[in-house]
DNA sequence: GTAGGGTTAG
């Protein structure tokens, strides 16, 4: 065999020493035998430049690996080879080798068996794993510590927690390591409650805790506590850490920090962090991610800087966290810097960092950059796809969201509720923002609602059948139907909601309240609202706003008082609803007092929306001067929506008093004026007979290439969408024309 | 053979 006489306990492998073809590295040899080996080698190879040094354990493994290969080449199977195949995860070769060994009548020992069991920790290898388990039982190796823990880990990695537990229970003795393996088996499969129960049961029973509990145990249990709904178990494990004198352990400090920060106790986590004598990178990462998870993005960035000042090099995990922080801050410049840094450090294809980049760019509305980051990610996960789809959802790009979804299905991935939520949100016209005009446009062209709703259902219904629809994806669908005012489909969905048992989920119920209001079915909406067992502020806001929009202003204001009386604190959105209701009913004095109440009693400073409501209310009731004062008071920047609303209100009023010319001109000085501002102004001038001004406005519109988008409204009845434009006189189906006639005459009669 | 830190929505 290679002409080398191998002394007992010594093995050789070729090294890569410079200048020597035969640089051999002997291993597992004492320094006394070192000289003998050197002499032997020099004689054998005839190279006096050979370096010989005593190797450590790593070298010994490598030497055994080499020895195995040499033996293999000479036709004799070697048990060591099996070990190395297993260690390298070369499972196919390992099992081939195992059968060869058996033909030679050789048996793997405990160490090799445990390594073999280690490579069966994949669902597709479970059969081999169970075969090994049988062999282990036959050989009576089941109580061997290495083997026992490997089997527990193997079953847990194959998602067979029950098998792991059964094996664990059947063993004659408890040992600390396999007990730890069982705890982490539960954790691996998302069963943190079982992990905690197993721990506390045994700790309660065993008198000598130290025999069973080590630092590994505690850090696993702390991880389970981090995921628990209550902080209580975490606190008592912290007590145990102190009692068993493990406070010096940096890993446990990290586990404690994570446990506290996951429960929002960032101060406690920070205390542990600051008291830590020697911090490592994981500790920094834990603290930074704790802040990021609770949106303390600035604090996270401060720590990120401090860690670098203290000489720590951020890794891909650090970068993932700070990218999330930059997304939260919507700080595109910071995000781009971090992008460059991620690239420089070679983490650009990391699935987590890459996905964080996708998310950051989508949140900063840079969808092209998000797409690019997505393309570069290696091993795109479902989360990567979800981040991209959510990005498209933010942009309202339903088509691309759909393409990404199809792509995901092609990769044989299974969409989760989050995928559906993103996809379904992308159908929503609200997601279109300014582009909601595009949505109206699509409706006017007469293609779309059916197509879009068709897509919507074809995505949603399979998830209902497979029971993967949850409250979030369902509320996303409700939101879309609300935006489309699709009444029939909405009612259908309501029955589905009841069948799925989701009617008490607060997001779903609130969505239903909103949907019925938007479809004009305010009674149905109120019924859902009343049936809600749990109402948060959003639910109240939706109902108050919805009542106002449907002309039920008194009821809306009553509800506001009820909300305050039972102790739910109104917020800025509540007051938009309240003021809108006052505006709708022309209740100018009430509006004024609610506007004042908002600041004086609830400490809410009015936003542009509140001002817009008030201005509109004042103008509609002819109090132009007051309205103009308020407009000038509210902000230095002219807001086009507010000015438009003001001037439109002036038109409604048709009073003798006219808005000042300055007000009109100010409208066009606002940033991002749109065609409707021009049209409004031209109408105002026309009513006053100021024809030169009208002509001037029309010509500047032509110069700017603006054309008037007629506003429209629609309602979906019996799967058919009916579109109306302002002042439309014809094109209605007969039954609608009759109803319209009726409504019209009633309105006349009512003045 | 057993530990701690990361990404997606509402």
GROMACS .gro file of N, CA, C and O in nm, chain A residues 24-62:
model
  156
   24UNK      N    1   0.429   1.507   0.346
   24UNK     CA    2   0.339   1.418   0.421
   24UNK      C    3   0.316   1.472   0.560
   24UNK      O    4   0.404   1.529   0.622
   25UNK      N    5   0.199   1.449   0.603
   25UNK     CA    6   0.164   1.498   0.735
   25UNK      C    7   0.123   1.379   0.821
   25UNK      O    8   0.014   1.325   0.804
   26UNK      N    9   0.206   1.335   0.908
   26UNK     CA   10   0.163   1.224   0.992
   26UNK      C   11   0.074   1.273   1.104
   26UNK      O   12   0.087   1.386   1.149
   27UNK      N   13  -0.017   1.190   1.142
   27UNK     CA   14  -0.115   1.233   1.241
   27UNK      C   15  -0.127   1.134   1.354
   27UNK      O   16  -0.085   1.021   1.343
   28UNK      N   17  -0.196   1.178   1.456
   28UNK     CA   18  -0.209   1.104   1.580
   28UNK      C   19  -0.074   1.043   1.620
   28UNK      O   20  -0.062   0.924   1.639
   29UNK      N   21   0.021   1.121   1.624
   29UNK     CA   22   0.147   1.067   1.674
   29UNK      C   23   0.201   1.156   1.784
   29UNK      O   24   0.181   1.276   1.783
   30UNK      N   25   0.263   1.095   1.877
   30UNK     CA   26   0.321   1.173   1.987
   30UNK      C   27   0.448   1.240   1.935
   30UNK      O   28   0.501   1.202   1.830
   31UNK      N   29   0.497   1.336   2.010
   31UNK     CA   30   0.616   1.404   1.959
   31UNK      C   31   0.738   1.311   1.962
   31UNK      O   32   0.831   1.329   1.885
   32UNK      N   33   0.733   1.210   2.050
   32UNK     CA   34   0.846   1.116   2.055
   32UNK      C   35   0.854   1.036   1.925
   32UNK      O   36   0.963   1.014   1.870
   33UNK      N   37   0.737   0.998   1.873
   33UNK     CA   38   0.741   0.915   1.752
   33UNK      C   39   0.758   1.000   1.627
   33UNK      O   40   0.781   0.948   1.519
   34UNK      N   41   0.747   1.133   1.647
   34UNK     CA   42   0.754   1.223   1.533
   34UNK      C   43   0.885   1.206   1.456
   34UNK      O   44   0.885   1.193   1.334
   35UNK      N   45   0.995   1.199   1.530
   35UNK     CA   46   1.125   1.189   1.466
   35UNK      C   47   1.139   1.058   1.390
   35UNK      O   48   1.190   1.054   1.279
   36UNK      N   49   1.086   0.951   1.451
   36UNK     CA   50   1.095   0.820   1.387
   36UNK      C   51   1.023   0.822   1.252
   36UNK      O   52   1.073   0.775   1.152
   37UNK      N   53   0.901   0.883   1.254
   37UNK     CA   54   0.825   0.891   1.128
   37UNK      C   55   0.900   0.968   1.023
   37UNK      O   56   0.904   0.932   0.907
   38UNK      N   57   0.960   1.078   1.067
   38UNK     CA   58   1.031   1.161   0.972
   38UNK      C   59   1.143   1.080   0.905
   38UNK      O   60   1.156   1.079   0.784
   39UNK      N   61   1.216   1.009   0.988
   39UNK     CA   62   1.327   0.929   0.935
   39UNK      C   63   1.275   0.826   0.836
   39UNK      O   64   1.330   0.808   0.727
   40UNK      N   65   1.167   0.760   0.876
   40UNK     CA   66   1.109   0.657   0.789
   40UNK      C   67   1.069   0.714   0.655
   40UNK      O   68   1.095   0.659   0.550
   41UNK      N   69   1.004   0.832   0.663
   41UNK     CA   70   0.954   0.894   0.541
   41UNK      C   71   1.068   0.940   0.451
   41UNK      O   72   1.063   0.919   0.329
   42UNK      N   73   1.166   1.001   0.512
   42UNK     CA   74   1.278   1.049   0.432
   42UNK      C   75   1.343   0.932   0.358
   42UNK      O   76   1.372   0.941   0.240
   43UNK      N   77   1.359   0.819   0.428
   43UNK     CA   78   1.418   0.701   0.365
   43UNK      C   79   1.329   0.652   0.250
   43UNK      O   80   1.377   0.624   0.142
   44UNK      N   81   1.201   0.645   0.279
   44UNK     CA   82   1.110   0.588   0.180
   44UNK      C   83   1.094   0.674   0.055
   44UNK      O   84   1.091   0.625  -0.056
   45UNK      N   85   1.084   0.804   0.080
   45UNK     CA   86   1.053   0.892  -0.033
   45UNK      C   87   1.179   0.957  -0.090
   45UNK      O   88   1.181   1.000  -0.204
   46UNK      N   89   1.280   0.960  -0.011
   46UNK     CA   90   1.406   1.016  -0.058
   46UNK      C   91   1.402   1.167  -0.068
   46UNK      O   92   1.465   1.225  -0.154
   47UNK      N   93   1.320   1.229   0.016
   47UNK     CA   94   1.312   1.375   0.012
   47UNK      C   95   1.344   1.431   0.149
   47UNK      O   96   1.263   1.423   0.241
   48UNK      N   97   1.464   1.490   0.166
   48UNK     CA   98   1.502   1.538   0.301
   48UNK      C   99   1.427   1.663   0.344
   48UNK      O  100   1.438   1.704   0.460
   49UNK      N  101   1.350   1.725   0.253
   49UNK     CA  102   1.282   1.850   0.293
   49UNK      C  103   1.146   1.826   0.359
   49UNK      O  104   1.071   1.919   0.382
   50UNK      N  105   1.115   1.702   0.387
   50UNK     CA  106   0.983   1.671   0.442
   50UNK      C  107   0.960   1.735   0.579
   50UNK      O  108   1.048   1.735   0.665
   51UNK      N  109   0.840   1.795   0.595
   51UNK     CA  110   0.801   1.849   0.726
   51UNK      C  111   0.714   1.747   0.796
   51UNK      O  112   0.622   1.692   0.738
   52UNK      N  113   0.742   1.725   0.918
   52UNK     CA  114   0.659   1.633   0.995
   52UNK      C  115   0.617   1.706   1.122
   52UNK      O  116   0.698   1.763   1.191
   53UNK      N  117   0.490   1.710   1.148
   53UNK     CA  118   0.450   1.768   1.277
   53UNK      C  119   0.332   1.689   1.332
   53UNK      O  120   0.253   1.632   1.259
   54UNK      N  121   0.324   1.691   1.463
   54UNK     CA  122   0.218   1.616   1.528
   54UNK      C  123   0.086   1.684   1.500
   54UNK      O  124   0.072   1.804   1.515
   55UNK      N  125  -0.010   1.606   1.456
   55UNK     CA  126  -0.138   1.665   1.417
   55UNK      C  127  -0.238   1.664   1.530
   55UNK      O  128  -0.226   1.588   1.626
   56UNK      N  129  -0.336   1.750   1.519
   56UNK     CA  130  -0.446   1.752   1.615
   56UNK      C  131  -0.555   1.659   1.567
   56UNK      O  132  -0.536   1.579   1.476
   57UNK      N  133  -0.670   1.673   1.629
   57UNK     CA  134  -0.778   1.582   1.597
   57UNK      C  135  -0.827   1.597   1.453
   57UNK      O  136  -0.853   1.500   1.383
   58UNK      N  137  -0.833   1.721   1.407
   58UNK     CA  138  -0.879   1.745   1.269
   58UNK      C  139  -0.792   1.671   1.171
   58UNK      O  140  -0.839   1.607   1.078
   59UNK      N  141  -0.663   1.679   1.195
   59UNK     CA  142  -0.571   1.610   1.107
   59UNK      C  143  -0.593   1.460   1.114
   59UNK      O  144  -0.584   1.390   1.014
   60UNK      N  145  -0.622   1.412   1.233
   60UNK     CA  146  -0.637   1.268   1.246
   60UNK      C  147  -0.757   1.220   1.165
   60UNK      O  148  -0.752   1.117   1.101
   61UNK      N  149  -0.865   1.300   1.168
   61UNK     CA  150  -0.983   1.262   1.087
   61UNK      C  151  -0.946   1.260   0.940
   61UNK      O  152  -0.979   1.168   0.866
   62UNK      N  153  -0.875   1.366   0.898
   62UNK     CA  154  -0.837   1.375   0.757
   62UNK      C  155  -0.748   1.258   0.719
   62UNK      O  156  -0.759   1.201   0.610
   0.00000   0.00000   0.00000
